CSV table of C-alpha atoms in Angstrom, one decimal:
chain,number,residue,atom,x,y,z
D,1,MET,CA,9.0,-3.5,49.8
D,2,PRO,CA,10.4,-2.9,53.3
D,3,PHE,CA,11.7,0.6,54.2
D,4,ILE,CA,14.3,0.8,57.0
D,5,PRO,CA,15.2,4.4,57.9
D,6,HIS,CA,18.7,5.4,58.9
D,7,THR,CA,19.4,6.1,62.6
D,8,GLU,CA,21.2,9.2,63.6
D,9,SER,CA,24.3,7.1,64.3
D,10,ASP,CA,24.1,5.6,60.8
D,11,VAL,CA,24.0,9.1,59.3
D,12,ARG,CA,26.9,10.3,61.4
D,13,GLU,CA,29.0,7.3,60.4
D,14,MET,CA,28.4,7.8,56.7
D,15,LEU,CA,29.1,11.6,57.0
D,16,ASP,CA,32.4,10.8,58.8
D,17,ALA,CA,33.4,8.3,56.1
D,18,ILE,CA,33.1,11.0,53.4
D,19,GLY,CA,34.4,13.9,55.5
D,20,ALA,CA,31.3,16.0,55.6
D,21,ASP,CA,30.1,17.9,58.6
D,22,SER,CA,26.3,17.6,57.9
D,23,VAL,CA,23.8,16.5,55.3
D,24,GLU,CA,23.4,20.2,54.4
D,25,THR,CA,27.1,20.2,53.4
D,26,LEU,CA,26.4,17.7,50.6
D,27,PHE,CA,24.2,20.3,48.9
D,28,ASP,CA,26.2,23.5,49.6
D,29,GLU,CA,26.8,24.0,45.8
D,30,ILE,CA,23.1,24.7,45.3
D,31,PRO,CA,22.4,28.4,45.6
D,32,SER,CA,20.2,29.3,48.5
D,33,ALA,CA,17.7,31.0,46.2
D,34,LEU,CA,17.0,27.7,44.5
D,35,ARG,CA,16.4,25.8,47.7
D,36,VAL,CA,12.9,25.0,49.1
D,37,ASP,CA,12.4,26.2,52.6
D,38,GLY,CA,10.2,23.4,53.9
D,39,LEU,CA,7.4,21.5,52.4
D,40,ARG,CA,4.4,23.7,53.1
D,41,GLY,CA,2.0,21.5,51.2
D,42,VAL,CA,2.7,18.4,53.2
D,43,PRO,CA,0.4,17.9,56.2
D,44,PRO,CA,1.7,17.3,59.7
D,45,ALA,CA,3.2,13.8,60.4
D,46,MET,CA,0.9,11.1,61.5
D,47,SER,CA,1.5,7.9,63.4
D,48,GLU,CA,1.2,4.5,61.8
D,49,MET,CA,-2.1,3.9,63.5
D,50,GLU,CA,-3.5,7.2,62.4
D,51,VAL,CA,-2.4,6.6,58.8
D,52,THR,CA,-4.1,3.2,58.9
D,53,ARG,CA,-7.4,4.7,60.1
D,54,LEU,CA,-7.2,7.4,57.5
D,55,MET,CA,-6.6,5.0,54.6
D,56,GLU,CA,-9.3,2.6,55.8
D,57,ALA,CA,-11.8,5.5,55.8
D,58,ARG,CA,-10.8,6.5,52.3
D,59,ALA,CA,-11.0,3.0,51.1
D,60,GLY,CA,-14.5,2.8,52.6
D,61,GLU,CA,-15.6,5.6,50.2
D,62,ASP,CA,-15.1,3.3,47.2
D,63,ALA,CA,-18.4,1.8,46.1
D,64,THR,CA,-18.6,-1.8,45.2
D,65,CYS,CA,-20.6,-1.9,42.0
D,66,LEU,CA,-21.5,-4.6,39.4
D,67,ASN,CA,-19.2,-3.8,36.6
D,68,PHE,CA,-20.3,-4.2,33.0
D,69,ILE,CA,-17.8,-1.9,31.4
D,70,GLY,CA,-15.3,-3.3,29.0
D,71,ALA,CA,-14.0,-1.1,26.2
D,72,GLY,CA,-10.4,-2.4,26.4
D,73,ALA,CA,-10.1,-3.0,30.2
D,74,TYR,CA,-11.8,-6.2,31.3
D,75,GLU,CA,-12.7,-7.7,34.7
D,76,HIS,CA,-11.7,-11.3,34.9
D,77,HIS,CA,-11.2,-13.6,37.8
D,78,ILE,CA,-7.5,-13.8,38.8
D,79,PRO,CA,-6.5,-16.8,40.9
D,80,ALA,CA,-4.9,-15.7,44.2
D,81,ALA,CA,-1.7,-17.6,43.3
D,82,VAL,CA,-1.0,-15.3,40.4
D,83,TRP,CA,0.1,-12.2,42.3
D,84,GLN,CA,1.2,-14.1,45.3
D,85,ILE,CA,3.9,-15.6,43.1
D,86,ALA,CA,4.5,-12.6,40.8
D,87,THR,CA,5.3,-10.3,43.8
D,88,ARG,CA,8.0,-12.6,45.2
D,89,GLY,CA,11.3,-10.8,45.5
D,90,GLU,CA,12.8,-12.8,42.6
D,91,PHE,CA,10.3,-11.2,40.2
D,92,TYR,CA,9.7,-7.8,41.7
D,93,SER,CA,12.0,-5.9,39.3
D,94,ALA,CA,10.9,-5.2,35.8
D,95,TYR,CA,14.5,-4.3,34.6
D,96,THR,CA,15.6,-6.1,31.5
D,97,PRO,CA,18.0,-9.0,32.4
D,98,TYR,CA,21.0,-8.1,30.3
D,99,GLN,CA,23.4,-10.3,32.3
D,100,ALA,CA,22.2,-13.8,31.3
D,101,GLU,CA,24.5,-15.5,33.8
D,102,ALA,CA,22.7,-13.8,36.7
D,103,SER,CA,19.1,-13.8,35.2
D,104,GLN,CA,18.3,-17.3,34.1
D,105,GLY,CA,15.1,-17.5,36.0
D,106,THR,CA,13.7,-14.3,34.6
D,107,LEU,CA,14.9,-15.1,31.1
D,108,GLN,CA,13.3,-18.5,31.2
D,109,LEU,CA,10.0,-17.0,32.4
D,110,ILE,CA,10.0,-14.5,29.5
D,111,TYR,CA,10.9,-17.3,27.1
D,112,GLU,CA,7.9,-19.3,28.4
D,113,TYR,CA,5.7,-16.2,28.0
D,114,GLN,CA,6.8,-15.8,24.4
D,115,THR,CA,6.1,-19.4,23.7
D,116,MET,CA,2.5,-19.0,25.1
D,117,MET,CA,1.8,-15.9,23.1
D,118,SER,CA,3.2,-17.5,19.9
D,119,ARG,CA,0.8,-20.5,20.4
D,120,LEU,CA,-2.1,-18.2,21.1
D,121,THR,CA,-1.5,-16.1,18.0
D,122,GLY,CA,-0.3,-18.8,15.6
D,123,LEU,CA,2.7,-16.7,14.7
D,124,PRO,CA,6.3,-18.0,15.4
D,125,MET,CA,7.9,-14.9,16.8
D,126,SER,CA,7.0,-13.0,20.0
D,127,ASN,CA,8.8,-10.2,21.8
D,128,ALA,CA,9.1,-9.8,25.5
D,129,SER,CA,6.2,-7.3,25.7
D,130,LEU,CA,5.7,-3.5,25.1
D,131,TYR,CA,4.2,-0.7,27.1
D,132,ASP,CA,0.5,-1.3,26.3
D,133,GLY,CA,-1.8,-2.3,23.5
D,134,ALA,CA,-2.2,1.2,22.1
D,135,SER,CA,1.6,1.8,21.8
D,136,ALA,CA,2.0,-1.7,20.5
D,137,LEU,CA,-0.3,-0.9,17.5
D,138,ALA,CA,1.8,2.2,16.8
D,139,GLU,CA,4.9,0.1,16.8
D,140,ALA,CA,3.3,-2.4,14.5
D,141,VAL,CA,2.5,0.4,12.0
D,142,LEU,CA,6.1,1.5,12.1
D,143,MET,CA,7.3,-2.0,11.8
D,144,ALA,CA,5.0,-2.6,8.8
D,145,VAL,CA,6.4,0.4,7.0
D,146,ARG,CA,9.9,-0.9,7.5
D,147,ALA,CA,9.0,-4.4,6.5
D,148,ASN,CA,7.1,-3.5,3.4
D,149,ARG,CA,9.9,-2.1,1.4
D,150,LYS,CA,8.0,-2.3,-1.9
D,151,SER,CA,5.5,0.2,-0.7
D,152,LYS,CA,6.5,3.9,-1.1
D,153,ALA,CA,3.3,5.5,-0.1
D,154,ARG,CA,3.6,4.8,3.7
D,155,LYS,CA,-0.2,4.6,3.7
D,156,VAL,CA,-1.9,2.5,6.4
D,157,LEU,CA,-5.6,1.9,6.4
D,158,MET,CA,-7.1,2.2,9.9
D,159,PRO,CA,-10.7,1.1,10.4
D,160,THR,CA,-12.7,3.3,12.8
D,161,SER,CA,-13.9,0.1,14.5
D,162,VAL,CA,-10.4,-0.1,16.1
D,163,HIS,CA,-10.3,1.1,19.7
D,164,PRO,CA,-10.5,4.9,19.7
D,165,ALA,CA,-7.6,5.2,22.2
D,166,TYR,CA,-5.5,2.9,20.0
D,167,ARG,CA,-6.1,5.1,17.0
D,168,ALA,CA,-5.3,8.3,18.9
D,169,VAL,CA,-2.1,6.9,20.3
D,170,THR,CA,-1.0,5.6,17.0
D,171,ARG,CA,-1.7,8.9,15.3
D,172,SER,CA,0.3,10.7,18.0
D,173,ILE,CA,3.3,8.4,17.6
D,174,VAL,CA,3.5,7.9,13.8
D,175,GLY,CA,1.7,11.1,12.5
D,176,SER,CA,4.9,13.2,12.5
D,177,GLN,CA,6.9,10.4,10.8
D,178,GLY,CA,5.5,10.8,7.3
D,179,ILE,CA,3.0,8.0,7.6
D,180,ASP,CA,-0.5,8.5,6.2
D,181,LEU,CA,-3.2,6.9,8.5
D,182,VAL,CA,-6.4,6.7,6.4
D,183,GLU,CA,-9.6,5.9,8.3
D,184,VAL,CA,-11.9,3.2,7.0
D,185,PRO,CA,-15.5,3.5,8.1
D,186,PHE,CA,-17.5,0.6,9.5
D,187,ASP,CA,-20.8,-0.6,8.2
D,188,PRO,CA,-23.6,1.0,10.4
D,189,ASP,CA,-25.7,-2.2,10.2
D,190,THR,CA,-23.1,-4.9,11.0
D,191,GLY,CA,-20.6,-2.8,13.0
D,192,ARG,CA,-17.7,-4.2,11.0
D,193,VAL,CA,-15.7,-3.2,7.9
D,194,ASP,CA,-17.3,-4.1,4.7
D,195,VAL,CA,-14.6,-5.5,2.4
D,196,ALA,CA,-16.4,-4.1,-0.6
D,197,SER,CA,-15.8,-0.6,0.9
D,198,LEU,CA,-12.1,-1.0,0.3
D,199,SER,CA,-12.5,-1.0,-3.4
D,200,ASP,CA,-11.4,2.6,-3.6
D,201,PHE,CA,-7.9,1.5,-2.5
D,202,GLU,CA,-7.5,-1.4,-4.9
D,203,GLY,CA,-4.7,-1.1,-7.3
D,204,GLY,CA,-3.1,1.7,-5.3
D,205,ASP,CA,0.0,1.7,-3.0
D,206,VAL,CA,-1.2,0.5,0.4
D,207,THR,CA,1.5,-0.3,3.0
D,208,ALA,CA,-0.7,-2.0,5.6
D,209,LEU,CA,-4.2,-2.7,6.8
D,210,VAL,CA,-5.1,-2.9,10.5
D,211,ILE,CA,-7.6,-5.6,11.3
D,212,PRO,CA,-9.2,-5.7,14.8
D,213,GLN,CA,-10.7,-9.0,16.1
D,214,PRO,CA,-13.0,-8.5,17.8
D,215,ASN,CA,-13.3,-4.8,17.2
D,216,PHE,CA,-14.1,-2.1,19.6
D,217,PHE,CA,-17.8,-2.9,19.5
D,218,GLY,CA,-17.2,-6.5,20.3
D,219,VAL,CA,-18.1,-7.5,16.7
D,220,MET,CA,-16.1,-10.0,14.9
D,221,GLU,CA,-14.5,-8.7,11.6
D,222,GLU,CA,-14.3,-10.8,8.4
D,223,VAL,CA,-10.6,-11.4,9.1
D,224,ASP,CA,-10.1,-14.0,6.3
D,225,ALA,CA,-11.4,-11.7,3.6
D,226,LEU,CA,-9.6,-8.6,5.0
D,227,THR,CA,-6.3,-10.4,5.3
D,228,ASP,CA,-6.5,-11.8,1.8
D,229,TRP,CA,-7.5,-8.3,0.5
D,230,ALA,CA,-4.4,-6.8,2.1
D,231,HIS,CA,-2.1,-9.3,0.7
D,232,ALA,CA,-3.6,-9.0,-2.8
D,233,GLN,CA,-2.7,-5.3,-2.6
D,234,GLY,CA,0.9,-6.1,-1.5
D,235,ALA,CA,0.1,-4.7,2.0
D,236,GLN,CA,0.9,-6.0,5.4
D,237,ALA,CA,-2.0,-7.3,7.6
D,238,ILE,CA,-1.8,-6.1,11.2
D,239,GLY,CA,-4.1,-7.9,13.6
D,240,VAL,CA,-5.3,-6.2,16.9
D,241,VAL,CA,-6.7,-8.9,19.1
D,242,ASN,CA,-8.1,-9.7,22.6
D,243,PRO,CA,-5.8,-12.5,23.9
D,244,VAL,CA,-8.7,-14.3,25.7
D,245,SER,CA,-10.7,-14.5,22.5
D,246,LEU,CA,-7.9,-16.5,20.9
D,247,ALA,CA,-8.8,-19.4,23.1
D,248,LEU,CA,-11.9,-19.8,20.8
D,249,LEU,CA,-11.4,-17.8,17.6
D,250,LYS,CA,-9.1,-18.6,14.7
D,251,ALA,CA,-5.5,-17.6,15.4
D,252,PRO,CA,-4.2,-14.6,13.4
D,253,GLY,CA,-1.5,-16.7,11.9
D,254,GLU,CA,-4.3,-18.7,10.2
D,255,TRP,CA,-6.3,-15.7,8.9
D,256,GLY,CA,-6.9,-15.9,5.2
D,257,THR,CA,-4.6,-17.8,2.9
D,258,LYS,CA,-1.3,-16.7,4.4
D,259,GLY,CA,-2.2,-15.4,7.9
D,260,ALA,CA,-1.6,-12.0,9.4
D,261,ASP,CA,1.9,-10.6,9.2
D,262,MET,CA,2.0,-9.3,12.7
D,263,VAL,CA,-0.4,-9.1,15.6
D,264,VAL,CA,-0.7,-6.9,18.7
D,265,GLY,CA,-3.0,-6.4,21.6
D,266,ASP,CA,-3.1,-5.7,25.3
D,267,GLY,CA,-2.4,-8.5,27.8
D,268,GLN,CA,-4.4,-6.9,30.6
D,269,PRO,CA,-7.1,-9.7,30.4
D,270,LEU,CA,-4.4,-12.2,31.3
D,271,GLY,CA,-4.0,-11.6,35.1
D,272,ALA,CA,-3.9,-7.8,35.4
D,273,PRO,CA,-6.6,-6.4,37.7
D,274,LEU,CA,-8.6,-3.2,37.0
D,275,SER,CA,-6.4,-1.0,39.2
D,276,SER,CA,-7.1,2.6,38.3
D,277,GLY,CA,-5.9,2.3,34.7
D,278,GLY,CA,-2.9,0.1,34.8
D,279,PRO,CA,-0.2,-1.1,34.6
D,280,TYR,CA,-1.0,-3.2,31.5
D,281,PHE,CA,1.3,-4.6,28.8
D,282,GLY,CA,1.3,-4.8,25.1
D,283,PHE,CA,2.2,-8.0,23.2
D,284,MET,CA,3.5,-8.4,19.7
D,285,CYS,CA,4.0,-11.5,17.5
D,286,CYS,CA,5.0,-11.7,13.9
D,287,ARG,CA,6.3,-13.8,11.0
D,288,LYS,CA,9.8,-15.1,11.2
D,289,GLU,CA,10.9,-13.0,8.3
D,290,HIS,CA,9.9,-9.8,10.1
D,291,VAL,CA,11.6,-10.6,13.4
D,292,ARG,CA,14.6,-8.2,12.9
D,293,GLN,CA,12.1,-5.4,12.4
D,294,MET,CA,10.3,-6.2,15.6
D,295,PRO,CA,10.8,-3.7,18.5
D,296,GLY,CA,11.5,-4.7,22.1
D,297,ARG,CA,13.4,-7.6,23.5
D,298,VAL,CA,13.5,-11.2,22.4
D,299,VAL,CA,14.6,-14.1,24.6
D,300,GLY,CA,16.1,-17.2,22.9
D,301,ARG,CA,17.1,-20.6,24.2
D,302,THR,CA,20.7,-21.7,23.5
D,303,LYS,CA,23.5,-23.8,24.9
D,304,ASP,CA,26.7,-22.6,26.7
D,305,ALA,CA,30.2,-23.7,26.1
D,306,ASP,CA,29.6,-26.8,28.3
D,307,GLY,CA,26.5,-27.8,26.3
D,308,ARG,CA,24.1,-26.8,29.1
D,309,GLU,CA,20.8,-25.3,28.1
D,310,GLY,CA,20.4,-21.6,28.9
D,311,PHE,CA,18.4,-18.5,28.0
D,312,VAL,CA,19.7,-15.1,26.6
D,313,LEU,CA,18.5,-11.9,25.0
D,314,THR,CA,19.0,-12.5,21.3
D,315,LEU,CA,19.0,-10.9,17.8
D,316,GLN,CA,19.8,-7.4,19.1
D,317,ALA,CA,22.4,-5.7,21.3
D,318,ARG,CA,21.7,-3.4,24.2
D,319,GLU,CA,23.0,-0.5,22.2
D,320,GLN,CA,20.0,-0.7,19.9
D,321,HIS,CA,18.0,0.9,22.7
D,322,ILE,CA,20.6,3.6,23.3
D,323,ARG,CA,21.7,4.7,19.9
D,324,ARG,CA,18.4,6.2,18.7
D,325,SER,CA,19.4,6.5,15.1
D,326,LYS,CA,20.2,2.8,14.8
D,327,ALA,CA,17.2,1.4,16.7
D,328,THR,CA,14.1,-0.1,15.3
D,329,SER,CA,12.3,1.5,18.2
D,330,ASN,CA,13.0,3.6,21.2
D,331,ILE,CA,11.2,1.4,23.6
D,332,CYS,CA,13.6,1.1,26.6
D,333,THR,CA,11.9,-1.5,28.8
D,334,ASN,CA,9.3,-4.2,28.9
D,335,GLN,CA,6.5,-4.6,31.4
D,336,GLY,CA,8.3,-7.4,33.2
D,337,LEU,CA,6.2,-7.7,36.3
D,338,VAL,CA,2.8,-7.8,34.5
D,339,VAL,CA,4.2,-10.2,32.0
D,340,THR,CA,5.2,-12.4,34.9
D,341,ALA,CA,1.7,-12.3,36.2
D,342,ALA,CA,0.3,-13.1,32.7
D,343,THR,CA,2.6,-16.1,32.3
D,344,ILE,CA,1.6,-17.5,35.7
D,345,HIS,CA,-2.1,-16.8,34.9
D,346,MET,CA,-1.9,-18.7,31.6
D,347,ALA,CA,0.1,-21.6,33.2
D,348,LEU,CA,-2.5,-22.0,35.9
D,349,LEU,CA,-5.5,-21.9,33.6
D,350,GLY,CA,-3.9,-23.9,30.8
D,351,PRO,CA,-5.5,-24.2,27.3
D,352,GLU,CA,-8.7,-25.8,28.6
D,353,GLY,CA,-9.1,-23.2,31.4
D,354,LEU,CA,-8.6,-20.3,29.1
D,355,GLU,CA,-11.1,-21.8,26.6
D,356,ARG,CA,-13.7,-22.2,29.4
D,357,VAL,CA,-13.2,-18.5,30.4
D,358,ALA,CA,-13.7,-17.3,26.8
D,359,SER,CA,-16.8,-19.6,26.3
D,360,THR,CA,-18.4,-18.4,29.5
D,361,CYS,CA,-17.8,-14.8,28.5
D,362,MET,CA,-19.5,-15.4,25.2
D,363,ASN,CA,-22.4,-17.3,26.7
D,364,ASN,CA,-23.0,-14.7,29.4
D,365,THR,CA,-23.0,-11.9,26.9
D,366,ALA,CA,-25.5,-13.8,24.7
D,367,ALA,CA,-27.7,-14.4,27.8
D,368,LEU,CA,-27.8,-10.8,28.8
D,369,VAL,CA,-28.5,-9.7,25.2
D,370,ASP,CA,-31.5,-12.1,25.1
D,371,LYS,CA,-32.8,-10.7,28.4
D,372,LEU,CA,-32.5,-7.2,27.0
D,373,LYS,CA,-34.2,-8.0,23.8
D,374,ALA,CA,-37.1,-9.6,25.7
D,375,ARG,CA,-37.5,-6.2,27.5
D,376,GLY,CA,-37.6,-4.3,24.2
D,377,PHE,CA,-34.0,-3.1,23.8
D,378,ASP,CA,-32.3,-3.4,20.4
D,379,VAL,CA,-28.8,-4.5,19.5
D,380,ALA,CA,-27.1,-1.8,17.5
D,381,PHE,CA,-25.1,-4.2,15.2
D,382,SER,CA,-26.0,-7.5,13.6
D,383,GLY,CA,-22.4,-8.9,13.4
D,384,GLU,CA,-21.3,-11.8,15.5
D,385,ARG,CA,-20.0,-10.9,19.0
D,386,PHE,CA,-17.4,-12.0,21.5
D,387,HIS,CA,-18.1,-10.6,25.0
D,388,GLU,CA,-19.3,-7.1,24.3
D,389,ALA,CA,-22.5,-5.8,22.7
D,390,ALA,CA,-23.7,-2.4,21.7
D,391,ILE,CA,-27.3,-1.8,22.9
D,392,ARG,CA,-29.5,1.0,21.5
D,393,LEU,CA,-31.3,2.8,24.3
D,394,GLY,CA,-33.4,5.4,22.5
D,395,THR,CA,-32.0,8.0,24.9
D,396,ASP,CA,-28.7,9.6,25.9
D,397,ALA,CA,-26.5,6.7,26.9
D,398,GLU,CA,-24.2,9.0,29.0
D,399,LYS,CA,-27.1,10.0,31.3
D,400,VAL,CA,-28.3,6.4,31.5
D,401,MET,CA,-24.9,5.2,32.6
D,402,GLN,CA,-24.7,7.9,35.3
D,403,ARG,CA,-28.1,7.0,36.7
D,404,MET,CA,-27.3,3.3,36.6
D,405,SER,CA,-24.2,3.9,38.7
D,406,GLU,CA,-26.5,5.3,41.4
D,407,GLU,CA,-28.3,2.0,41.3
D,408,GLY,CA,-24.9,0.2,42.0
D,409,VAL,CA,-24.4,-1.0,38.4
D,410,LEU,CA,-21.7,0.3,36.1
D,411,GLY,CA,-23.7,-0.1,32.9
D,412,GLY,CA,-21.2,0.2,30.2
D,413,TYR,CA,-19.3,2.6,27.9
D,414,PRO,CA,-21.4,5.3,26.1
D,415,LEU,CA,-20.2,5.2,22.5
D,416,GLY,CA,-21.2,8.8,21.9
D,417,ARG,CA,-17.9,9.8,23.6
D,418,ASP,CA,-16.1,8.7,20.5
D,419,TYR,CA,-18.8,8.2,17.9
D,420,PRO,CA,-21.3,11.2,17.8
D,421,ASP,CA,-23.7,9.2,15.7
D,422,LEU,CA,-24.0,6.6,18.4
D,423,LYS,CA,-24.9,8.9,21.3
D,424,ASN,CA,-27.8,6.6,22.3
D,425,VAL,CA,-25.8,3.4,22.2
D,426,LEU,CA,-24.2,1.8,25.3
D,427,LEU,CA,-21.4,-0.7,24.9
D,428,LEU,CA,-21.7,-3.4,27.6
D,429,CYS,CA,-19.4,-6.2,28.5
D,430,VAL,CA,-20.0,-9.5,30.3
D,431,THR,CA,-17.2,-11.7,31.5
D,432,GLU,CA,-17.0,-15.0,33.4
D,433,THR,CA,-17.3,-13.1,36.7
D,434,LYS,CA,-21.1,-12.5,36.2
D,435,THR,CA,-23.8,-14.7,37.6
D,436,GLU,CA,-27.5,-15.1,36.5
D,437,ALA,CA,-28.4,-12.8,39.4
D,438,ASP,CA,-26.0,-10.2,38.2
D,439,LEU,CA,-27.5,-10.3,34.7
D,440,ASP,CA,-31.0,-9.9,36.2
D,441,ALA,CA,-29.8,-7.0,38.3
D,442,TYR,CA,-28.4,-5.3,35.2
D,443,VAL,CA,-31.7,-5.7,33.3
D,444,GLU,CA,-33.7,-4.4,36.2
D,445,ALA,CA,-31.4,-1.3,36.7
D,446,LEU,CA,-31.3,-0.5,32.9
D,447,GLU,CA,-35.1,-0.8,32.5
D,448,LYS,CA,-35.7,1.4,35.6
D,449,VAL,CA,-33.3,4.1,34.5
D,450,ALA,CA,-34.0,4.1,30.8
D,451,SER,CA,-37.7,4.7,31.4
D,452,SER,CA,-37.0,7.8,33.5
D,453,VAL,CA,-34.3,9.6,31.6
């Protein structure tokens, strides 16, 4: 946004208006011992031209590599119009539009976003976004505990096939609130949770079961069986999903006999670039009966006194986010700007476009896996995949990834970082951005490096 500095006459006029001799006078109540005498760590001033040359040189140090890393942050094509529109002045503030009479455009956009997410997930209620996918899962766990009043154990089953960062964040947020997160191992052959392995928990008091789809390994879980199992135990079913996958896969609201109770995930694949780790946004949808337990904001459509259609924040007052003891959550904002980009992104692609993106991702992943199999590499898990695959290398995946980067290819995510037993397994991801030549370049680089490590 533009920055226009004050001139000396501007400063003098403002000081005269308030009766101060100098800018220093405004801070005379601060003891001199607490004041900083200059900014010694700040380099000498540079001209605009010098700064431009410096930043161009630094930008030139960034290597342009073929990226096959996924693991929760995905490289998708983003139409140029998405951020051209999202960064217009009307959308540039993420502050929540409490004053409906002055915020109809923003409120309508959020309402449209909620509608799109509701249709993707098959659940009728959506909030106006959360911080990110990991904190959204933590909020879903807290929500499930509040919603499942019959359960007294506050026990939530968390498969280890859920993203490791999501599990860590959830444990950090809910671990001190008397909630017992019990890890459920995945089957080493299929890479997904075996429903039979849950037998130890049958007949007990289980509050909720977390169900990833696809899971961290890109493998599709048996969501119907897991959802029905959770409901048979009187537990809530919490889905964790990739929104792009929902263009092809069964919606969480249709899992099993009754559907998931709530679903969360990260909206980064919907128009947010890989920009040094963020910002992203978390989404959450749920059944209608749980809506008052849902954290964050909800925008509704209504009519004013003259019968004209309008949009407002609904079901909660602003004070809910200020009076901590009365709040369902202490989330105090939504990721408005990134949600704006996601809404524009989905509107531009439409259902058909999003489905084509998801299909191309799956096809490209299958094509790369076939090429790797032909060169003697094994797939670690036999379960069906979306757009990620775990490849067994027979050597340290961390070293292979480092060497592949020297070849101009970001080869994937070494699973040994989070799963010691999978030290030799590399998690790769292929999206619609990759061509046949890119896949061949990957195979060539991996074959070259793996034989020499």
